[in-house]
């Protein structure tokens, strides 16, 4: 999995830890980060005084909420004034330059699978393991557990499986043999009913009224697509949830779901890959806000103020979806 080098270095690093240290692992909470933080907490057991998991973001996605609840992950919100309580900081599934909230903190451990841009040199004091050839940080952590002969608990194994599954899109997004081997090893220890329950937590109960509104608002668009319009919504996660739902309807080539979050209009696009949906998003809305994406997913956001007062936002969007060929899309590399 990782080179033997990483494992040797990691064992040495762990052996040199001080049992009185109070650790904090900072994460941008998503399934991979949550699982990796849990694994690190297990690895530091008996090698530190304590290890707390703190997140810099709000968790709103239903599957992430289910994961935290069902796997009892002790994650708390981060605030800079909490830093005095810790002697050491770790970061998993992110790098210090990824978010302004990580700035100014000196990290003693970094484990990540995103690539390291050359302008961000590896900090010399830290134990640093950045392996872009891995599909997830959960894979790296599983490898560390395996090499340290630590048998994961049911909950930890289940969390790591969900981390791998999410970041590799169930191996559709180029998971490697390393990810597959970690998957096979974890599989033995995991609770598959629990995993299924988390996977299936796609919608919040409070979203259901919005679903009935979505079905009523459905309009056909040319090119085998549909447009769904919602009014004000609390979070764009709901739009993503509804858009993902419609990708499961047979013969529906693409869907655009719009809603208003505060004073911003958000349009979430999903497609079957037959056409470049990011380009479609760009062609429809490039002149009013940010718009773009890739082949199967796209998104546009623009201020509500852009919509003329005597026009309904839904009509404004629908007209643009239907007349998209009249506009001249920007070159691909400039889209958001
Ligand atoms: Mn990740």
PDB file of N, CA and C in Angstrom, residues 134-208:
ATOM      1  N   UNK A 134      -3.311   7.590  -3.674  1.00  0.00           N
ATOM      2  CA  UNK A 134      -4.358   6.906  -2.925  1.00  0.00           C
ATOM      3  C   UNK A 134      -5.702   7.576  -3.209  1.00  0.00           C
ATOM      4  N   UNK A 135      -6.761   6.763  -3.286  1.00  0.00           N
ATOM      5  CA  UNK A 135      -8.081   7.323  -3.571  1.00  0.00           C
ATOM      6  C   UNK A 135      -8.688   8.067  -2.401  1.00  0.00           C
ATOM      7  N   UNK A 136      -8.200   7.794  -1.202  1.00  0.00           N
ATOM      8  CA  UNK A 136      -8.763   8.460  -0.023  1.00  0.00           C
ATOM      9  C   UNK A 136      -7.722   8.471   1.089  1.00  0.00           C
ATOM     10  N   UNK A 137      -7.891   9.388   2.042  1.00  0.00           N
ATOM     11  CA  UNK A 137      -7.036   9.375   3.225  1.00  0.00           C
ATOM     12  C   UNK A 137      -7.384   8.156   4.086  1.00  0.00           C
ATOM     13  N   UNK A 138      -8.640   7.727   4.034  1.00  0.00           N
ATOM     14  CA  UNK A 138      -9.044   6.529   4.787  1.00  0.00           C
ATOM     15  C   UNK A 138      -8.197   5.323   4.386  1.00  0.00           C
ATOM     16  N   UNK A 139      -7.824   5.242   3.105  1.00  0.00           N
ATOM     17  CA  UNK A 139      -6.977   4.137   2.640  1.00  0.00           C
ATOM     18  C   UNK A 139      -5.616   4.179   3.334  1.00  0.00           C
ATOM     19  N   UNK A 140      -5.029   5.380   3.410  1.00  0.00           N
ATOM     20  CA  UNK A 140      -3.714   5.527   4.060  1.00  0.00           C
ATOM     21  C   UNK A 140      -3.833   5.140   5.535  1.00  0.00           C
ATOM     22  N   UNK A 141      -4.901   5.614   6.182  1.00  0.00           N
ATOM     23  CA  UNK A 141      -5.071   5.328   7.609  1.00  0.00           C
ATOM     24  C   UNK A 141      -5.299   3.828   7.838  1.00  0.00           C
ATOM     25  N   UNK A 142      -6.037   3.186   6.938  1.00  0.00           N
ATOM     26  CA  UNK A 142      -6.258   1.739   7.057  1.00  0.00           C
ATOM     27  C   UNK A 142      -4.918   1.016   6.966  1.00  0.00           C
ATOM     28  N   UNK A 143      -4.075   1.520   6.087  1.00  0.00           N
ATOM     29  CA  UNK A 143      -2.767   0.903   5.931  1.00  0.00           C
ATOM     30  C   UNK A 143      -1.923   1.058   7.195  1.00  0.00           C
ATOM     31  N   UNK A 144      -1.972   2.224   7.798  1.00  0.00           N
ATOM     32  CA  UNK A 144      -1.249   2.439   9.057  1.00  0.00           C
ATOM     33  C   UNK A 144      -1.775   1.499  10.145  1.00  0.00           C
ATOM     34  N   UNK A 145      -3.088   1.392  10.249  1.00  0.00           N
ATOM     35  CA  UNK A 145      -3.688   0.504  11.255  1.00  0.00           C
ATOM     36  C   UNK A 145      -3.204  -0.926  11.049  1.00  0.00           C
ATOM     37  N   UNK A 146      -3.257  -1.350   9.789  1.00  0.00           N
ATOM     38  CA  UNK A 146      -2.863  -2.710   9.439  1.00  0.00           C
ATOM     39  C   UNK A 146      -1.403  -2.954   9.812  1.00  0.00           C
ATOM     40  N   UNK A 147      -0.528  -1.991   9.470  1.00  0.00           N
ATOM     41  CA  UNK A 147       0.902  -2.172   9.755  1.00  0.00           C
ATOM     42  C   UNK A 147       1.193  -2.147  11.250  1.00  0.00           C
ATOM     43  N   UNK A 148       0.372  -1.426  11.995  1.00  0.00           N
ATOM     44  CA  UNK A 148       0.578  -1.372  13.449  1.00  0.00           C
ATOM     45  C   UNK A 148      -0.124  -2.538  14.149  1.00  0.00           C
ATOM     46  N   UNK A 149      -0.716  -3.415  13.357  1.00  0.00           N
ATOM     47  CA  UNK A 149      -1.477  -4.565  13.876  1.00  0.00           C
ATOM     48  C   UNK A 149      -2.595  -4.128  14.820  1.00  0.00           C
ATOM     49  N   UNK A 150      -3.244  -3.064  14.458  1.00  0.00           N
ATOM     50  CA  UNK A 150      -4.405  -2.611  15.240  1.00  0.00           C
ATOM     51  C   UNK A 150      -5.657  -3.090  14.527  1.00  0.00           C
ATOM     52  N   UNK A 151      -6.458  -3.872  15.239  1.00  0.00           N
ATOM     53  CA  UNK A 151      -7.708  -4.356  14.668  1.00  0.00           C
ATOM     54  C   UNK A 151      -8.766  -3.266  14.859  1.00  0.00           C
ATOM     55  N   UNK A 152      -9.325  -2.734  13.782  1.00  0.00           N
ATOM     56  CA  UNK A 152     -10.283  -1.638  13.968  1.00  0.00           C
ATOM     57  C   UNK A 152     -11.578  -2.121  14.618  1.00  0.00           C
ATOM     58  N   UNK A 153     -12.192  -1.269  15.416  1.00  0.00           N
ATOM     59  CA  UNK A 153     -13.512  -1.593  15.948  1.00  0.00           C
ATOM     60  C   UNK A 153     -14.510  -1.588  14.798  1.00  0.00           C
ATOM     61  N   UNK A 154     -15.687  -2.129  15.060  1.00  0.00           N
ATOM     62  CA  UNK A 154     -16.728  -2.164  14.031  1.00  0.00           C
ATOM     63  C   UNK A 154     -17.019  -0.762  13.510  1.00  0.00           C
ATOM     64  N   UNK A 155     -17.137   0.171  14.441  1.00  0.00           N
ATOM     65  CA  UNK A 155     -17.496   1.524  14.023  1.00  0.00           C
ATOM     66  C   UNK A 155     -16.376   2.174  13.206  1.00  0.00           C
ATOM     67  N   UNK A 156     -15.128   1.969  13.618  1.00  0.00           N
ATOM     68  CA  UNK A 156     -14.014   2.559  12.873  1.00  0.00           C
ATOM     69  C   UNK A 156     -13.909   1.950  11.477  1.00  0.00           C
ATOM     70  N   UNK A 157     -14.044   0.628  11.384  1.00  0.00           N
ATOM     71  CA  UNK A 157     -13.957  -0.033  10.074  1.00  0.00           C
ATOM     72  C   UNK A 157     -15.090   0.457   9.157  1.00  0.00           C
ATOM     73  N   UNK A 158     -16.280   0.604   9.723  1.00  0.00           N
ATOM     74  CA  UNK A 158     -17.425   1.065   8.943  1.00  0.00           C
ATOM     75  C   UNK A 158     -17.187   2.500   8.444  1.00  0.00           C
ATOM     76  N   UNK A 159     -16.626   3.338   9.329  1.00  0.00           N
ATOM     77  CA  UNK A 159     -16.338   4.725   8.954  1.00  0.00           C
ATOM     78  C   UNK A 159     -15.322   4.767   7.817  1.00  0.00           C
ATOM     79  N   UNK A 160     -14.267   3.977   7.917  1.00  0.00           N
ATOM     80  CA  UNK A 160     -13.223   3.995   6.884  1.00  0.00           C
ATOM     81  C   UNK A 160     -13.772   3.480   5.543  1.00  0.00           C
ATOM     82  N   UNK A 161     -14.632   2.474   5.603  1.00  0.00           N
ATOM     83  CA  UNK A 161     -15.252   1.990   4.365  1.00  0.00           C
ATOM     84  C   UNK A 161     -16.054   3.115   3.713  1.00  0.00           C
ATOM     85  N   UNK A 162     -16.787   3.853   4.524  1.00  0.00           N
ATOM     86  CA  UNK A 162     -17.596   4.935   3.948  1.00  0.00           C
ATOM     87  C   UNK A 162     -16.715   6.062   3.407  1.00  0.00           C
ATOM     88  N   UNK A 163     -15.578   6.290   4.078  1.00  0.00           N
ATOM     89  CA  UNK A 163     -14.621   7.281   3.572  1.00  0.00           C
ATOM     90  C   UNK A 163     -14.083   6.889   2.209  1.00  0.00           C
ATOM     91  N   UNK A 164     -13.682   5.634   2.064  1.00  0.00           N
ATOM     92  CA  UNK A 164     -13.156   5.150   0.775  1.00  0.00           C
ATOM     93  C   UNK A 164     -14.254   5.210  -0.283  1.00  0.00           C
ATOM     94  N   UNK A 165     -15.414   4.727   0.087  1.00  0.00           N
ATOM     95  CA  UNK A 165     -16.533   4.679  -0.853  1.00  0.00           C
ATOM     96  C   UNK A 165     -16.888   6.070  -1.380  1.00  0.00           C
ATOM     97  N   UNK A 166     -16.918   7.053  -0.479  1.00  0.00           N
ATOM     98  CA  UNK A 166     -17.302   8.406  -0.872  1.00  0.00           C
ATOM     99  C   UNK A 166     -16.248   9.025  -1.804  1.00  0.00           C
ATOM    100  N   UNK A 167     -14.977   8.924  -1.419  1.00  0.00           N
ATOM    101  CA  UNK A 167     -13.949   9.614  -2.203  1.00  0.00           C
ATOM    102  C   UNK A 167     -13.637   8.936  -3.532  1.00  0.00           C
ATOM    103  N   UNK A 168     -13.883   7.634  -3.627  1.00  0.00           N
ATOM    104  CA  UNK A 168     -13.646   6.961  -4.907  1.00  0.00           C
ATOM    105  C   UNK A 168     -14.956   6.833  -5.694  1.00  0.00           C
ATOM    106  N   UNK A 169     -16.056   7.403  -5.179  1.00  0.00           N
ATOM    107  CA  UNK A 169     -17.378   7.233  -5.781  1.00  0.00           C
ATOM    108  C   UNK A 169     -17.609   5.750  -6.062  1.00  0.00           C
ATOM    109  N   UNK A 170     -17.457   4.934  -5.021  1.00  0.00           N
ATOM    110  CA  UNK A 170     -17.596   3.481  -5.116  1.00  0.00           C
ATOM    111  C   UNK A 170     -16.719   2.920  -6.240  1.00  0.00           C
ATOM    112  N   UNK A 171     -15.465   3.380  -6.265  1.00  0.00           N
ATOM    113  CA  UNK A 171     -14.451   2.923  -7.222  1.00  0.00           C
ATOM    114  C   UNK A 171     -14.746   3.322  -8.666  1.00  0.00           C
ATOM    115  N   UNK A 172     -15.732   4.186  -8.868  1.00  0.00           N
ATOM    116  CA  UNK A 172     -15.981   4.670 -10.236  1.00  0.00           C
ATOM    117  C   UNK A 172     -14.988   5.760 -10.603  1.00  0.00           C
ATOM    118  N   UNK A 173     -14.456   6.470  -9.562  1.00  0.00           N
ATOM    119  CA  UNK A 173     -13.572   7.585  -9.843  1.00  0.00           C
ATOM    120  C   UNK A 173     -12.122   7.146  -9.613  1.00  0.00           C
ATOM    121  N   UNK A 174     -11.770   6.048 -10.265  1.00  0.00           N
ATOM    122  CA  UNK A 174     -10.378   5.632 -10.282  1.00  0.00           C
ATOM    123  C   UNK A 174      -9.778   5.255  -8.945  1.00  0.00           C
ATOM    124  N   UNK A 175     -10.471   4.450  -8.148  1.00  0.00           N
ATOM    125  CA  UNK A 175      -9.829   3.877  -6.969  1.00  0.00           C
ATOM    126  C   UNK A 175      -8.726   2.932  -7.438  1.00  0.00           C
ATOM    127  N   UNK A 176      -7.639   2.828  -6.693  1.00  0.00           N
ATOM    128  CA  UNK A 176      -6.523   1.986  -7.111  1.00  0.00           C
ATOM    129  C   UNK A 176      -6.607   0.632  -6.407  1.00  0.00           C
ATOM    130  N   UNK A 177      -5.643  -0.232  -6.699  1.00  0.00           N
ATOM    131  CA  UNK A 177      -5.601  -1.527  -6.019  1.00  0.00           C
ATOM    132  C   UNK A 177      -5.362  -1.327  -4.519  1.00  0.00           C
ATOM    133  N   UNK A 178      -4.709  -0.217  -4.167  1.00  0.00           N
ATOM    134  CA  UNK A 178      -4.479   0.079  -2.740  1.00  0.00           C
ATOM    135  C   UNK A 178      -5.805   0.300  -2.030  1.00  0.00           C
ATOM    136  N   UNK A 179      -6.687   1.051  -2.693  1.00  0.00           N
ATOM    137  CA  UNK A 179      -8.003   1.321  -2.104  1.00  0.00           C
ATOM    138  C   UNK A 179      -8.813   0.029  -1.993  1.00  0.00           C
ATOM    139  N   UNK A 180      -8.717  -0.798  -3.053  1.00  0.00           N
ATOM    140  CA  UNK A 180      -9.465  -2.059  -3.041  1.00  0.00           C
ATOM    141  C   UNK A 180      -8.972  -2.985  -1.935  1.00  0.00           C
ATOM    142  N   UNK A 181      -7.651  -3.030  -1.749  1.00  0.00           N
ATOM    143  CA  UNK A 181      -7.107  -3.920  -0.714  1.00  0.00           C
ATOM    144  C   UNK A 181      -7.505  -3.441   0.683  1.00  0.00           C
ATOM    145  N   UNK A 182      -7.472  -2.128   0.880  1.00  0.00           N
ATOM    146  CA  UNK A 182      -7.903  -1.578   2.171  1.00  0.00           C
ATOM    147  C   UNK A 182      -9.379  -1.911   2.394  1.00  0.00           C
ATOM    148  N   UNK A 183     -10.154  -1.772   1.316  1.00  0.00           N
ATOM    149  CA  UNK A 183     -11.589  -2.082   1.385  1.00  0.00           C
ATOM    150  C   UNK A 183     -11.811  -3.526   1.837  1.00  0.00           C
ATOM    151  N   UNK A 184     -11.080  -4.443   1.218  1.00  0.00           N
ATOM    152  CA  UNK A 184     -11.240  -5.866   1.546  1.00  0.00           C
ATOM    153  C   UNK A 184     -10.865  -6.159   2.994  1.00  0.00           C
ATOM    154  N   UNK A 185      -9.802  -5.511   3.440  1.00  0.00           N
ATOM    155  CA  UNK A 185      -9.359  -5.750   4.816  1.00  0.00           C
ATOM    156  C   UNK A 185     -10.389  -5.213   5.825  1.00  0.00           C
ATOM    157  N   UNK A 186     -10.884  -3.986   5.571  1.00  0.00           N
ATOM    158  CA  UNK A 186     -11.840  -3.354   6.489  1.00  0.00           C
ATOM    159  C   UNK A 186     -13.183  -4.077   6.514  1.00  0.00           C
ATOM    160  N   UNK A 187     -13.544  -4.609   5.356  1.00  0.00           N
ATOM    161  CA  UNK A 187     -14.838  -5.246   5.158  1.00  0.00           C
ATOM    162  C   UNK A 187     -15.137  -6.298   6.229  1.00  0.00           C
ATOM    163  N   UNK A 188     -14.077  -7.017   6.638  1.00  0.00           N
ATOM    164  CA  UNK A 188     -14.235  -8.092   7.625  1.00  0.00           C
ATOM    165  C   UNK A 188     -14.684  -7.573   8.988  1.00  0.00           C
ATOM    166  N   UNK A 189     -14.315  -6.331   9.286  1.00  0.00           N
ATOM    167  CA  UNK A 189     -14.566  -5.808  10.633  1.00  0.00           C
ATOM    168  C   UNK A 189     -15.806  -4.907  10.690  1.00  0.00           C
ATOM    169  N   UNK A 190     -16.357  -4.574   9.552  1.00  0.00           N
ATOM    170  CA  UNK A 190     -17.398  -3.538   9.503  1.00  0.00           C
ATOM    171  C   UNK A 190     -18.795  -4.102   9.730  1.00  0.00           C
ATOM    172  N   UNK A 191     -19.717  -3.222  10.012  1.00  0.00           N
ATOM    173  CA  UNK A 191     -21.120  -3.578  10.156  1.00  0.00           C
ATOM    174  C   UNK A 191     -21.839  -3.083   8.899  1.00  0.00           C
ATOM    175  N   UNK A 192     -22.220  -4.023   8.048  1.00  0.00           N
ATOM    176  CA  UNK A 192     -22.754  -3.633   6.743  1.00  0.00           C
ATOM    177  C   UNK A 192     -24.163  -3.044   6.830  1.00  0.00           C
ATOM    178  N   UNK A 193     -24.894  -3.425   7.876  1.00  0.00           N
ATOM    179  CA  UNK A 193     -26.209  -2.815   8.055  1.00  0.00           C
ATOM    180  C   UNK A 193     -26.081  -1.343   8.388  1.00  0.00           C
ATOM    181  N   UNK A 194     -25.084  -1.079   9.243  1.00  0.00           N
ATOM    182  CA  UNK A 194     -24.821   0.302   9.640  1.00  0.00           C
ATOM    183  C   UNK A 194     -24.358   1.108   8.421  1.00  0.00           C
ATOM    184  N   UNK A 195     -23.492   0.503   7.631  1.00  0.00           N
ATOM    185  CA  UNK A 195     -22.977   1.172   6.429  1.00  0.00           C
ATOM    186  C   UNK A 195     -24.130   1.503   5.471  1.00  0.00           C
ATOM    187  N   UNK A 196     -25.019   0.523   5.305  1.00  0.00           N
ATOM    188  CA  UNK A 196     -26.159   0.716   4.404  1.00  0.00           C
ATOM    189  C   UNK A 196     -27.047   1.853   4.905  1.00  0.00           C
ATOM    190  N   UNK A 197     -27.229   1.912   6.226  1.00  0.00           N
ATOM    191  CA  UNK A 197     -28.087   2.957   6.789  1.00  0.00           C
ATOM    192  C   UNK A 197     -27.503   4.346   6.513  1.00  0.00           C
ATOM    193  N   UNK A 198     -26.177   4.459   6.602  1.00  0.00           N
ATOM    194  CA  UNK A 198     -25.538   5.746   6.336  1.00  0.00           C
ATOM    195  C   UNK A 198     -25.643   6.093   4.844  1.00  0.00           C
ATOM    196  N   UNK A 199     -25.360   5.092   3.995  1.00  0.00           N
ATOM    197  CA  UNK A 199     -25.426   5.317   2.551  1.00  0.00           C
ATOM    198  C   UNK A 199     -26.822   5.792   2.145  1.00  0.00           C
ATOM    199  N   UNK A 200     -27.821   5.184   2.793  1.00  0.00           N
ATOM    200  CA  UNK A 200     -29.203   5.499   2.402  1.00  0.00           C
ATOM    201  C   UNK A 200     -29.725   6.803   2.998  1.00  0.00           C
ATOM    202  N   UNK A 201     -28.978   7.404   3.895  1.00  0.00           N
ATOM    203  CA  UNK A 201     -29.429   8.674   4.480  1.00  0.00           C
ATOM    204  C   UNK A 201     -29.176   9.806   3.495  1.00  0.00           C
ATOM    205  N   UNK A 202     -29.963   9.827   2.425  1.00  0.00           N
ATOM    206  CA  UNK A 202     -29.718  10.831   1.392  1.00  0.00           C
ATOM    207  C   UNK A 202     -30.555  12.097   1.598  1.00  0.00           C
ATOM    208  N   UNK A 203     -31.652  11.957   2.340  1.00  0.00           N
ATOM    209  CA  UNK A 203     -32.560  13.090   2.465  1.00  0.00           C
ATOM    210  C   UNK A 203     -32.900  13.335   3.932  1.00  0.00           C
ATOM    211  N   UNK A 204     -33.058  14.598   4.276  1.00  0.00           N
ATOM    212  CA  UNK A 204     -33.547  14.922   5.617  1.00  0.00           C
ATOM    213  C   UNK A 204     -35.069  14.902   5.587  1.00  0.00           C
ATOM    214  N   UNK A 205     -35.650  14.510   6.685  1.00  0.00           N
ATOM    215  CA  UNK A 205     -37.107  14.448   6.752  1.00  0.00           C
ATOM    216  C   UNK A 205     -37.747  15.796   6.432  1.00  0.00           C
ATOM    217  N   UNK A 206     -37.083  16.859   6.909  1.00  0.00           N
ATOM    218  CA  UNK A 206     -37.650  18.198   6.683  1.00  0.00           C
ATOM    219  C   UNK A 206     -37.604  18.607   5.202  1.00  0.00           C
ATOM    220  N   UNK A 207     -36.923  17.819   4.372  1.00  0.00           N
ATOM    221  CA  UNK A 207     -36.876  18.128   2.942  1.00  0.00           C
ATOM    222  C   UNK A 207     -38.116  17.633   2.199  1.00  0.00           C
ATOM    223  N   UNK A 208     -38.869  16.724   2.821  1.00  0.00           N
ATOM    224  CA  UNK A 208     -39.928  16.046   2.076  1.00  0.00           C
ATOM    225  C   UNK A 208     -40.965  17.004   1.479  1.00  0.00           C
TER     226      UNK A 208
END
